[in-house]
Amino acid sequence: MEFEFIRRDKMKEKPKDNLGFGKYFTDYMFVMEYNEIEGWHNKRIMPYGDITIDPATMVLHYAQETFEGLKAYRGKDGNIYLFRPYMNAKRFQNSNERMCMPIIDEDLFVGAIKELIKVERDWIPSGDGESLYIRPFMFTNESSLGVHVADTYKFMIILTPVGAYYPQGVNPIKIYVEDKFVRASVGGTGYVKCGGNYAASLVGQKKAESLGYTQVLWLDGVHRKYVEEVGSMNVMFLIDDTIVTAPIDGTVLPGVTRDSILTLLKDMGYKIEERHMSIDELMEAGHTGRLKEAFGTGTAAVISPIGELYYKGDKVTINNFETGDLTHKLYETLTGIQWAKIDDKYNWRERVL
Ligand SMILES: Cc1ncc(COP(=O)(O)O)c(C=O)c1O
């Protein structure tokens, strides 16, 4: 891939510990612009820094914006890896199509990430569970008012070193089931990674937190009855010996972690049902002891065990608020592949260096 490299004079000091999530940003970022005549052009890796935006820039008013999230891992074998980046590239294309934004070729998307990671390799932390989070995003930078599909866009990639999600070991979370607000509905943008979805979900998150819950479980937008996904994770339930999860049919994000975990589960011999399960069925399974384990899946946490569900005054505790054996095994297997501690029989690791 051809690009310009604009060097910075002075490098930043790298944080040593307490990385947290999204607090520190690396020395460089990738940037390119789009217009109909030139297509994607002006590809460059340049010093991380502010960008200037006209007050009439359309993204500020009409939110034509999409993003992705993945990680670079410092493998135990000394190599640097991405995890299934072509799935993010494809999902980004689907998001951009839905938002009437230009498509980026998959090889250009992954190639730009790899070039930036090569420049910033020293920023990939090496502590247990630490990684470099990659945030590609696109927005219209056209300045004019009046709602219309914009002609010009900017694509950028920024990087942030992130700490272990579970410094004290994997811990269950408490989930609040939202019965009033909705995140997505059929025909909308639920399957798209666009900023607007997250803005609309904040009200549920705020409500959950005020009641002492970590995350929101969203129900479907029509009946407020069927289980969809959790804040920034897909969600799976082990009921008897079957895994139940919402289908990918337009209202939930098709998670890379979801797909990977379902593949592992199939190989382990579990029966999988991708279907619309009502919240009543789920709570009933919890009360009768059939709900053995529950967990969220996503790039940030990999797997988040769920220890409690709260729905309209009714509470269910799952597996005595402890991480279940299956949840634990899935976590160990997936992180084992990501950090090159175990064999990658699915060819999911994508070597950068
Ligand atoms: C709404 C939503 N669902 C699910 C996921 C999980 O997707 P992935 O496994 O690709 O990180 C995310 C995180 O990106 C998300 O924001």
Short mmCIF file of C-alpha atoms and ligand atoms in Angstrom, two decimals:
data_model
loop_
_atom_site.label_atom_id
_atom_site.label_comp_id
_atom_site.label_asym_id
_atom_site.label_seq_id
_atom_site.Cartn_x
_atom_site.Cartn_y
_atom_site.Cartn_z
CA MET A 1 0.00 0.00 0.00
CA GLU A 2 1.37 3.43 -0.95
CA PHE A 3 1.10 6.14 1.69
CA GLU A 4 2.92 9.19 2.95
CA PHE A 5 4.66 9.07 6.32
CA ILE A 6 4.76 12.36 8.21
CA ARG A 7 7.16 12.04 11.12
CA ARG A 8 6.60 13.72 14.47
CA ASP A 9 9.42 15.57 16.21
CA LYS A 10 8.95 14.24 19.70
CA MET A 11 7.40 10.94 20.77
CA LYS A 12 4.97 10.71 23.69
CA GLU A 13 5.85 9.02 26.93
CA LYS A 14 4.21 5.59 27.06
CA PRO A 15 2.01 4.76 30.06
CA LYS A 16 3.45 2.00 32.25
CA ASP A 17 0.42 0.65 34.08
CA ASN A 18 -3.26 1.34 34.76
CA LEU A 19 -3.89 1.43 31.04
CA GLY A 20 -7.66 1.20 31.45
CA PHE A 21 -9.61 1.51 28.19
CA GLY A 22 -9.27 4.34 25.67
CA LYS A 23 -7.33 6.69 27.95
CA TYR A 24 -4.04 6.98 26.06
CA PHE A 25 -3.45 7.36 22.33
CA THR A 26 -0.33 6.47 20.38
CA ASP A 27 2.05 8.76 18.44
CA TYR A 28 0.52 8.32 15.00
CA MET A 29 -2.81 7.91 13.20
CA PHE A 30 -3.82 6.82 9.71
CA VAL A 31 -5.88 9.25 7.62
CA MET A 32 -7.33 9.31 4.09
CA GLU A 33 -10.05 11.26 2.32
CA TYR A 34 -12.76 10.42 -0.21
CA ASN A 35 -14.49 12.26 -3.00
CA GLU A 36 -16.26 10.89 -6.03
CA ILE A 37 -13.60 11.99 -8.52
CA GLU A 38 -10.48 10.81 -6.71
CA GLY A 39 -11.98 7.97 -4.64
CA TRP A 40 -9.93 7.25 -1.50
CA HIS A 41 -6.80 9.40 -1.70
CA ASN A 42 -4.17 11.25 0.32
CA LYS A 43 -3.33 8.16 2.38
CA ARG A 44 -0.99 9.07 5.19
CA ILE A 45 0.32 8.09 8.60
CA MET A 46 0.78 11.31 10.51
CA PRO A 47 1.25 12.52 14.09
CA TYR A 48 -1.82 11.86 16.28
CA GLY A 49 -3.52 15.17 16.93
CA ASP A 50 -6.52 17.44 16.64
CA ILE A 51 -8.48 17.77 13.43
CA THR A 52 -10.20 20.97 12.38
CA ILE A 53 -13.93 20.80 11.75
CA ASP A 54 -16.17 23.47 10.26
CA PRO A 55 -19.24 24.08 12.47
CA ALA A 56 -21.45 23.10 9.52
CA THR A 57 -19.71 19.74 9.03
CA MET A 58 -22.59 17.41 8.37
CA VAL A 59 -21.51 14.65 10.76
CA LEU A 60 -22.07 17.02 13.69
CA HIS A 61 -25.68 17.50 12.65
CA TYR A 62 -26.81 14.29 10.96
CA ALA A 63 -24.41 11.67 12.39
CA GLN A 64 -23.28 10.04 9.15
CA GLU A 65 -20.54 8.10 10.96
CA THR A 66 -19.42 4.49 11.30
CA PHE A 67 -16.66 2.73 13.20
CA GLU A 68 -15.01 -0.57 13.99
CA GLY A 69 -13.14 -2.07 16.94
CA LEU A 70 -10.47 -4.79 17.02
CA LYS A 71 -7.17 -5.47 18.76
CA ALA A 72 -3.49 -6.16 18.05
CA TYR A 73 -1.93 -8.79 20.33
CA ARG A 74 1.69 -9.38 21.31
CA GLY A 75 1.72 -13.16 20.94
CA LYS A 76 3.53 -15.46 23.36
CA ASP A 77 5.62 -16.59 20.36
CA GLY A 78 6.99 -13.04 19.91
CA ASN A 79 4.89 -12.23 16.82
CA ILE A 80 2.27 -9.51 16.55
CA TYR A 81 -1.23 -10.56 15.49
CA LEU A 82 -4.65 -9.25 14.59
CA PHE A 83 -7.72 -11.42 15.15
CA ARG A 84 -9.94 -12.05 12.10
CA PRO A 85 -9.55 -8.47 10.77
CA TYR A 86 -11.28 -9.31 7.47
CA MET A 87 -14.51 -9.84 9.43
CA ASN A 88 -14.24 -6.28 10.69
CA ALA A 89 -13.46 -5.10 7.14
CA LYS A 90 -16.60 -6.81 5.83
CA ARG A 91 -18.78 -5.53 8.69
CA PHE A 92 -17.44 -2.02 8.05
CA GLN A 93 -18.50 -2.35 4.41
CA ASN A 94 -22.00 -3.43 5.48
CA SER A 95 -22.22 -0.52 7.92
CA ASN A 96 -21.11 1.97 5.27
CA GLU A 97 -23.52 0.62 2.71
CA ARG A 98 -26.44 1.08 5.13
CA MET A 99 -25.33 4.63 5.97
CA CYS A 100 -24.90 5.62 2.27
CA MET A 101 -21.16 6.03 2.78
CA PRO A 102 -18.34 4.92 0.45
CA ILE A 103 -16.96 1.39 0.72
CA ILE A 104 -13.33 0.67 1.55
CA ASP A 105 -11.77 -2.34 -0.12
CA GLU A 106 -11.09 -5.07 2.49
CA ASP A 107 -7.37 -5.25 1.65
CA LEU A 108 -7.03 -1.48 1.96
CA PHE A 109 -8.80 -1.54 5.35
CA VAL A 110 -6.63 -4.36 6.73
CA GLY A 111 -3.50 -3.02 4.96
CA ALA A 112 -3.88 0.43 6.56
CA ILE A 113 -4.27 -1.17 10.01
CA LYS A 114 -1.16 -3.29 9.47
CA GLU A 115 0.99 -0.35 8.33
CA LEU A 116 -0.06 1.71 11.36
CA ILE A 117 0.59 -1.21 13.72
CA LYS A 118 4.06 -1.68 12.21
CA VAL A 119 4.89 1.98 12.93
CA GLU A 120 3.42 1.75 16.44
CA ARG A 121 4.61 -1.74 17.37
CA ASP A 122 6.35 -0.49 20.55
CA TRP A 123 2.98 0.67 21.86
CA ILE A 124 1.59 -2.88 22.04
CA PRO A 125 1.72 -3.63 25.75
CA SER A 126 3.10 -6.98 26.89
CA GLY A 127 1.41 -7.50 30.26
CA ASP A 128 -1.02 -10.36 30.82
CA GLY A 129 -4.29 -9.65 28.98
CA GLU A 130 -3.07 -6.32 27.60
CA SER A 131 -3.41 -5.36 23.93
CA LEU A 132 -3.54 -2.45 21.52
CA TYR A 133 -7.13 -1.50 20.69
CA ILE A 134 -7.67 -0.36 17.10
CA ARG A 135 -10.43 2.11 16.27
CA PRO A 136 -11.03 2.67 12.52
CA PHE A 137 -13.81 5.18 11.80
CA MET A 138 -15.36 7.14 8.93
CA PHE A 139 -17.44 10.30 8.83
CA THR A 140 -18.58 12.91 6.38
CA ASN A 141 -16.46 16.04 6.51
CA GLU A 142 -18.67 17.95 4.08
CA SER A 143 -19.87 21.27 5.41
CA SER A 144 -23.37 22.21 4.39
CA LEU A 145 -26.75 22.02 6.03
CA GLY A 146 -29.79 20.29 4.59
CA VAL A 147 -30.14 16.55 5.02
CA HIS A 148 -28.59 14.71 2.06
CA VAL A 149 -26.01 12.04 1.29
CA ALA A 150 -22.65 13.78 1.55
CA ASP A 151 -20.03 13.81 -1.22
CA THR A 152 -16.86 13.84 0.87
CA TYR A 153 -15.62 11.65 3.74
CA LYS A 154 -12.65 11.07 5.99
CA PHE A 155 -11.39 7.72 7.25
CA MET A 156 -9.07 7.49 10.21
CA ILE A 157 -7.50 4.85 12.44
CA ILE A 158 -6.40 5.60 15.98
CA LEU A 159 -4.80 3.24 18.51
CA THR A 160 -5.02 2.98 22.28
CA PRO A 161 -3.16 0.55 24.55
CA VAL A 162 -5.65 -1.21 26.82
CA GLY A 163 -5.26 -3.09 30.07
CA ALA A 164 -6.50 -6.53 31.02
CA TYR A 165 -10.29 -6.42 31.15
CA TYR A 166 -10.26 -8.60 34.28
CA PRO A 167 -7.16 -7.66 36.32
CA GLN A 168 -8.56 -9.68 39.25
CA GLY A 169 -9.76 -12.62 37.16
CA VAL A 170 -12.98 -13.07 35.21
CA ASN A 171 -15.92 -11.77 37.27
CA PRO A 172 -19.68 -12.02 36.67
CA ILE A 173 -21.67 -8.86 35.97
CA LYS A 174 -25.21 -7.82 36.89
CA ILE A 175 -27.54 -7.07 33.99
CA TYR A 176 -30.60 -4.83 33.89
CA VAL A 177 -33.24 -5.82 31.33
CA GLU A 178 -34.65 -2.63 29.77
CA ASP A 179 -38.42 -2.79 29.31
CA LYS A 180 -39.17 0.73 28.03
CA PHE A 181 -36.43 2.11 25.78
CA VAL A 182 -35.25 0.19 22.70
CA ARG A 183 -31.88 0.10 20.92
CA ALA A 184 -32.91 -1.11 17.48
CA SER A 185 -35.83 -2.26 15.41
CA VAL A 186 -36.33 -4.18 12.18
CA GLY A 187 -35.35 -2.06 9.17
CA GLY A 188 -33.22 0.25 11.33
CA THR A 189 -29.49 0.27 12.01
CA GLY A 190 -29.14 -2.37 14.74
CA TYR A 191 -26.68 -4.46 12.70
CA VAL A 192 -24.60 -1.38 11.87
CA LYS A 193 -21.73 -0.03 13.92
CA CYS A 194 -22.72 3.64 13.76
CA GLY A 195 -22.33 6.21 16.51
CA GLY A 196 -26.06 6.97 16.56
CA ASN A 197 -26.89 3.52 17.94
CA TYR A 198 -24.67 4.13 20.92
CA ALA A 199 -26.00 7.66 21.53
CA ALA A 200 -29.53 6.25 21.61
CA SER A 201 -28.53 3.51 24.06
CA LEU A 202 -26.99 5.80 26.68
CA VAL A 203 -30.31 6.41 28.40
CA GLY A 204 -30.65 2.68 29.16
CA GLN A 205 -27.07 2.46 30.34
CA LYS A 206 -27.57 5.43 32.65
CA LYS A 207 -30.74 3.90 34.09
CA ALA A 208 -29.02 0.53 34.66
CA GLU A 209 -26.08 2.15 36.43
CA SER A 210 -28.32 4.24 38.66
CA LEU A 211 -29.95 0.99 39.83
CA GLY A 212 -26.60 -0.70 40.52
CA TYR A 213 -26.35 -2.74 37.30
CA THR A 214 -23.33 -2.84 34.99
CA GLN A 215 -24.99 -3.28 31.62
CA VAL A 216 -28.33 -3.26 29.83
CA LEU A 217 -29.92 -6.22 28.10
CA TRP A 218 -32.00 -4.89 25.22
CA LEU A 219 -35.29 -6.38 24.13
CA ASP A 220 -36.67 -6.20 20.58
CA GLY A 221 -38.05 -2.89 19.36
CA VAL A 222 -41.54 -4.07 18.36
CA HIS A 223 -42.82 -6.21 21.24
CA ARG A 224 -40.22 -5.41 23.96
CA LYS A 225 -40.32 -9.14 24.49
CA TYR A 226 -37.46 -10.94 22.72
CA VAL A 227 -33.87 -10.94 24.00
CA GLU A 228 -31.42 -9.15 21.68
CA GLU A 229 -27.99 -8.06 22.98
CA VAL A 230 -26.17 -6.35 25.82
CA GLY A 231 -24.69 -2.78 25.56
CA SER A 232 -21.57 -3.63 23.55
CA MET A 233 -21.79 -7.41 23.54
CA ASN A 234 -23.78 -10.21 22.00
CA VAL A 235 -25.30 -12.49 24.60
CA MET A 236 -25.58 -16.28 24.94
CA PHE A 237 -27.41 -18.54 27.38
CA LEU A 238 -26.74 -22.16 28.31
CA ILE A 239 -30.20 -23.62 28.93
CA ASP A 240 -30.02 -27.32 29.82
CA ASP A 241 -27.39 -28.42 27.28
CA THR A 242 -28.30 -25.96 24.53
CA ILE A 243 -26.80 -22.57 23.72
CA VAL A 244 -29.46 -19.98 22.85
CA THR A 245 -28.57 -16.64 21.24
CA ALA A 246 -30.38 -14.03 19.15
CA PRO A 247 -30.15 -14.56 15.38
CA ILE A 248 -28.30 -12.14 13.11
CA ASP A 249 -31.30 -10.78 11.25
CA GLY A 250 -30.89 -7.03 11.30
CA THR A 251 -31.28 -5.79 14.84
CA VAL A 252 -28.13 -7.05 16.60
CA LEU A 253 -24.50 -6.44 15.69
CA PRO A 254 -22.89 -9.49 14.05
CA GLY A 255 -20.03 -9.80 16.53
CA VAL A 256 -16.69 -11.27 15.53
CA THR A 257 -16.43 -12.76 19.02
CA ARG A 258 -19.97 -14.17 18.73
CA ASP A 259 -19.08 -15.97 15.51
CA SER A 260 -15.82 -17.30 17.00
CA ILE A 261 -17.47 -18.53 20.21
CA LEU A 262 -20.27 -20.25 18.24
CA THR A 263 -17.61 -22.02 16.15
CA LEU A 264 -15.83 -23.21 19.31
CA LEU A 265 -19.14 -24.34 20.83
CA LYS A 266 -20.11 -26.30 17.71
CA ASP A 267 -16.73 -28.03 17.79
CA MET A 268 -17.26 -28.85 21.46
CA GLY A 269 -20.52 -30.59 20.51
CA TYR A 270 -23.03 -28.10 21.91
CA LYS A 271 -26.44 -27.74 20.35
CA ILE A 272 -26.95 -24.14 19.22
CA GLU A 273 -30.24 -22.34 18.72
CA GLU A 274 -30.05 -18.93 17.05
CA ARG A 275 -33.58 -17.78 17.74
CA HIS A 276 -35.81 -15.12 19.25
CA MET A 277 -36.20 -16.13 22.89
CA SER A 278 -38.69 -14.24 25.01
CA ILE A 279 -37.55 -12.65 28.26
CA ASP A 280 -40.32 -14.62 30.03
CA GLU A 281 -38.83 -17.89 28.80
CA LEU A 282 -35.37 -16.78 29.95
CA MET A 283 -36.50 -15.71 33.44
CA GLU A 284 -38.52 -18.93 33.77
CA ALA A 285 -35.42 -20.98 32.82
CA GLY A 286 -33.55 -19.05 35.51
CA HIS A 287 -36.17 -19.77 38.20
CA THR A 288 -36.43 -23.47 37.37
CA GLY A 289 -32.67 -24.06 37.35
CA ARG A 290 -32.47 -24.78 33.62
CA LEU A 291 -30.42 -21.64 32.93
CA LYS A 292 -26.93 -22.92 33.75
CA GLU A 293 -24.71 -20.13 32.43
CA ALA A 294 -25.03 -16.79 30.64
CA PHE A 295 -22.35 -14.60 29.10
CA GLY A 296 -21.77 -11.63 26.81
CA THR A 297 -19.24 -11.79 23.97
CA GLY A 298 -17.27 -8.87 22.53
CA THR A 299 -13.80 -7.70 21.54
CA ALA A 300 -13.18 -5.69 24.72
CA ALA A 301 -14.00 -8.34 27.34
CA VAL A 302 -13.90 -11.48 25.13
CA ILE A 303 -16.44 -13.08 27.47
CA SER A 304 -18.35 -11.50 30.34
CA PRO A 305 -20.12 -13.97 32.61
CA ILE A 306 -23.56 -12.80 33.73
CA GLY A 307 -24.36 -13.48 37.39
CA GLU A 308 -27.72 -11.74 37.74
CA LEU A 309 -30.64 -10.64 35.58
CA TYR A 310 -33.20 -8.09 36.70
CA TYR A 311 -36.48 -7.68 34.80
CA LYS A 312 -39.48 -5.69 36.04
CA GLY A 313 -38.83 -6.37 39.71
CA ASP A 314 -37.97 -10.03 39.15
CA LYS A 315 -34.41 -11.21 39.84
CA VAL A 316 -32.57 -14.33 38.73
CA THR A 317 -29.14 -15.35 39.99
CA ILE A 318 -27.13 -17.50 37.60
CA ASN A 319 -24.67 -20.21 38.69
CA ASN A 320 -24.51 -18.76 42.24
CA PHE A 321 -23.00 -15.60 40.78
CA GLU A 322 -19.87 -17.52 39.80
CA THR A 323 -18.16 -17.91 36.45
CA GLY A 324 -19.35 -21.20 34.95
CA ASP A 325 -17.05 -23.95 33.67
CA LEU A 326 -18.11 -23.49 30.06
CA THR A 327 -17.69 -19.69 30.21
CA HIS A 328 -14.24 -20.17 31.70
CA LYS A 329 -13.20 -22.74 29.10
CA LEU A 330 -14.37 -20.52 26.22
CA TYR A 331 -12.47 -17.57 27.66
CA GLU A 332 -9.27 -19.61 28.02
CA THR A 333 -9.56 -21.05 24.51
CA LEU A 334 -10.28 -17.79 22.71
CA THR A 335 -7.66 -15.74 24.57
CA GLY A 336 -5.26 -18.68 24.07
CA ILE A 337 -5.69 -18.36 20.31
CA GLN A 338 -5.53 -14.55 20.35
CA TRP A 339 -2.28 -14.40 22.33
CA ALA A 340 -0.78 -17.37 20.45
CA LYS A 341 -0.63 -19.55 23.57
CA ILE A 342 -2.36 -22.40 21.76
CA ASP A 343 -2.64 -23.75 18.23
CA ASP A 344 -4.79 -21.72 15.82
CA LYS A 345 -6.57 -24.48 13.95
CA TYR A 346 -9.13 -22.07 12.49
CA ASN A 347 -6.54 -19.71 10.97
CA TRP A 348 -8.00 -16.77 12.88
CA ARG A 349 -4.69 -15.09 13.71
CA GLU A 350 -3.45 -12.63 11.10
CA ARG A 351 0.26 -12.01 11.53
CA VAL A 352 1.43 -8.38 11.24
CA LEU A 353 5.09 -8.78 12.23
C1 LIG B 1 -23.67 -3.41 20.08
C2 LIG B 1 -22.55 -4.39 20.05
N1 LIG B 1 -22.85 -5.70 20.00
C3 LIG B 1 -21.90 -6.64 19.95
C4 LIG B 1 -20.55 -6.30 19.96
C5 LIG B 1 -19.51 -7.38 19.88
O1 LIG B 1 -18.87 -7.38 18.63
P1 LIG B 1 -17.39 -7.92 18.47
O2 LIG B 1 -17.37 -9.29 19.00
O3 LIG B 1 -17.12 -7.86 17.01
O4 LIG B 1 -16.52 -6.99 19.24
C6 LIG B 1 -20.19 -4.95 20.04
C7 LIG B 1 -18.78 -4.56 20.07
O5 LIG B 1 -18.24 -4.18 19.07
C8 LIG B 1 -21.21 -3.96 20.07
O6 LIG B 1 -20.90 -2.66 20.14
#
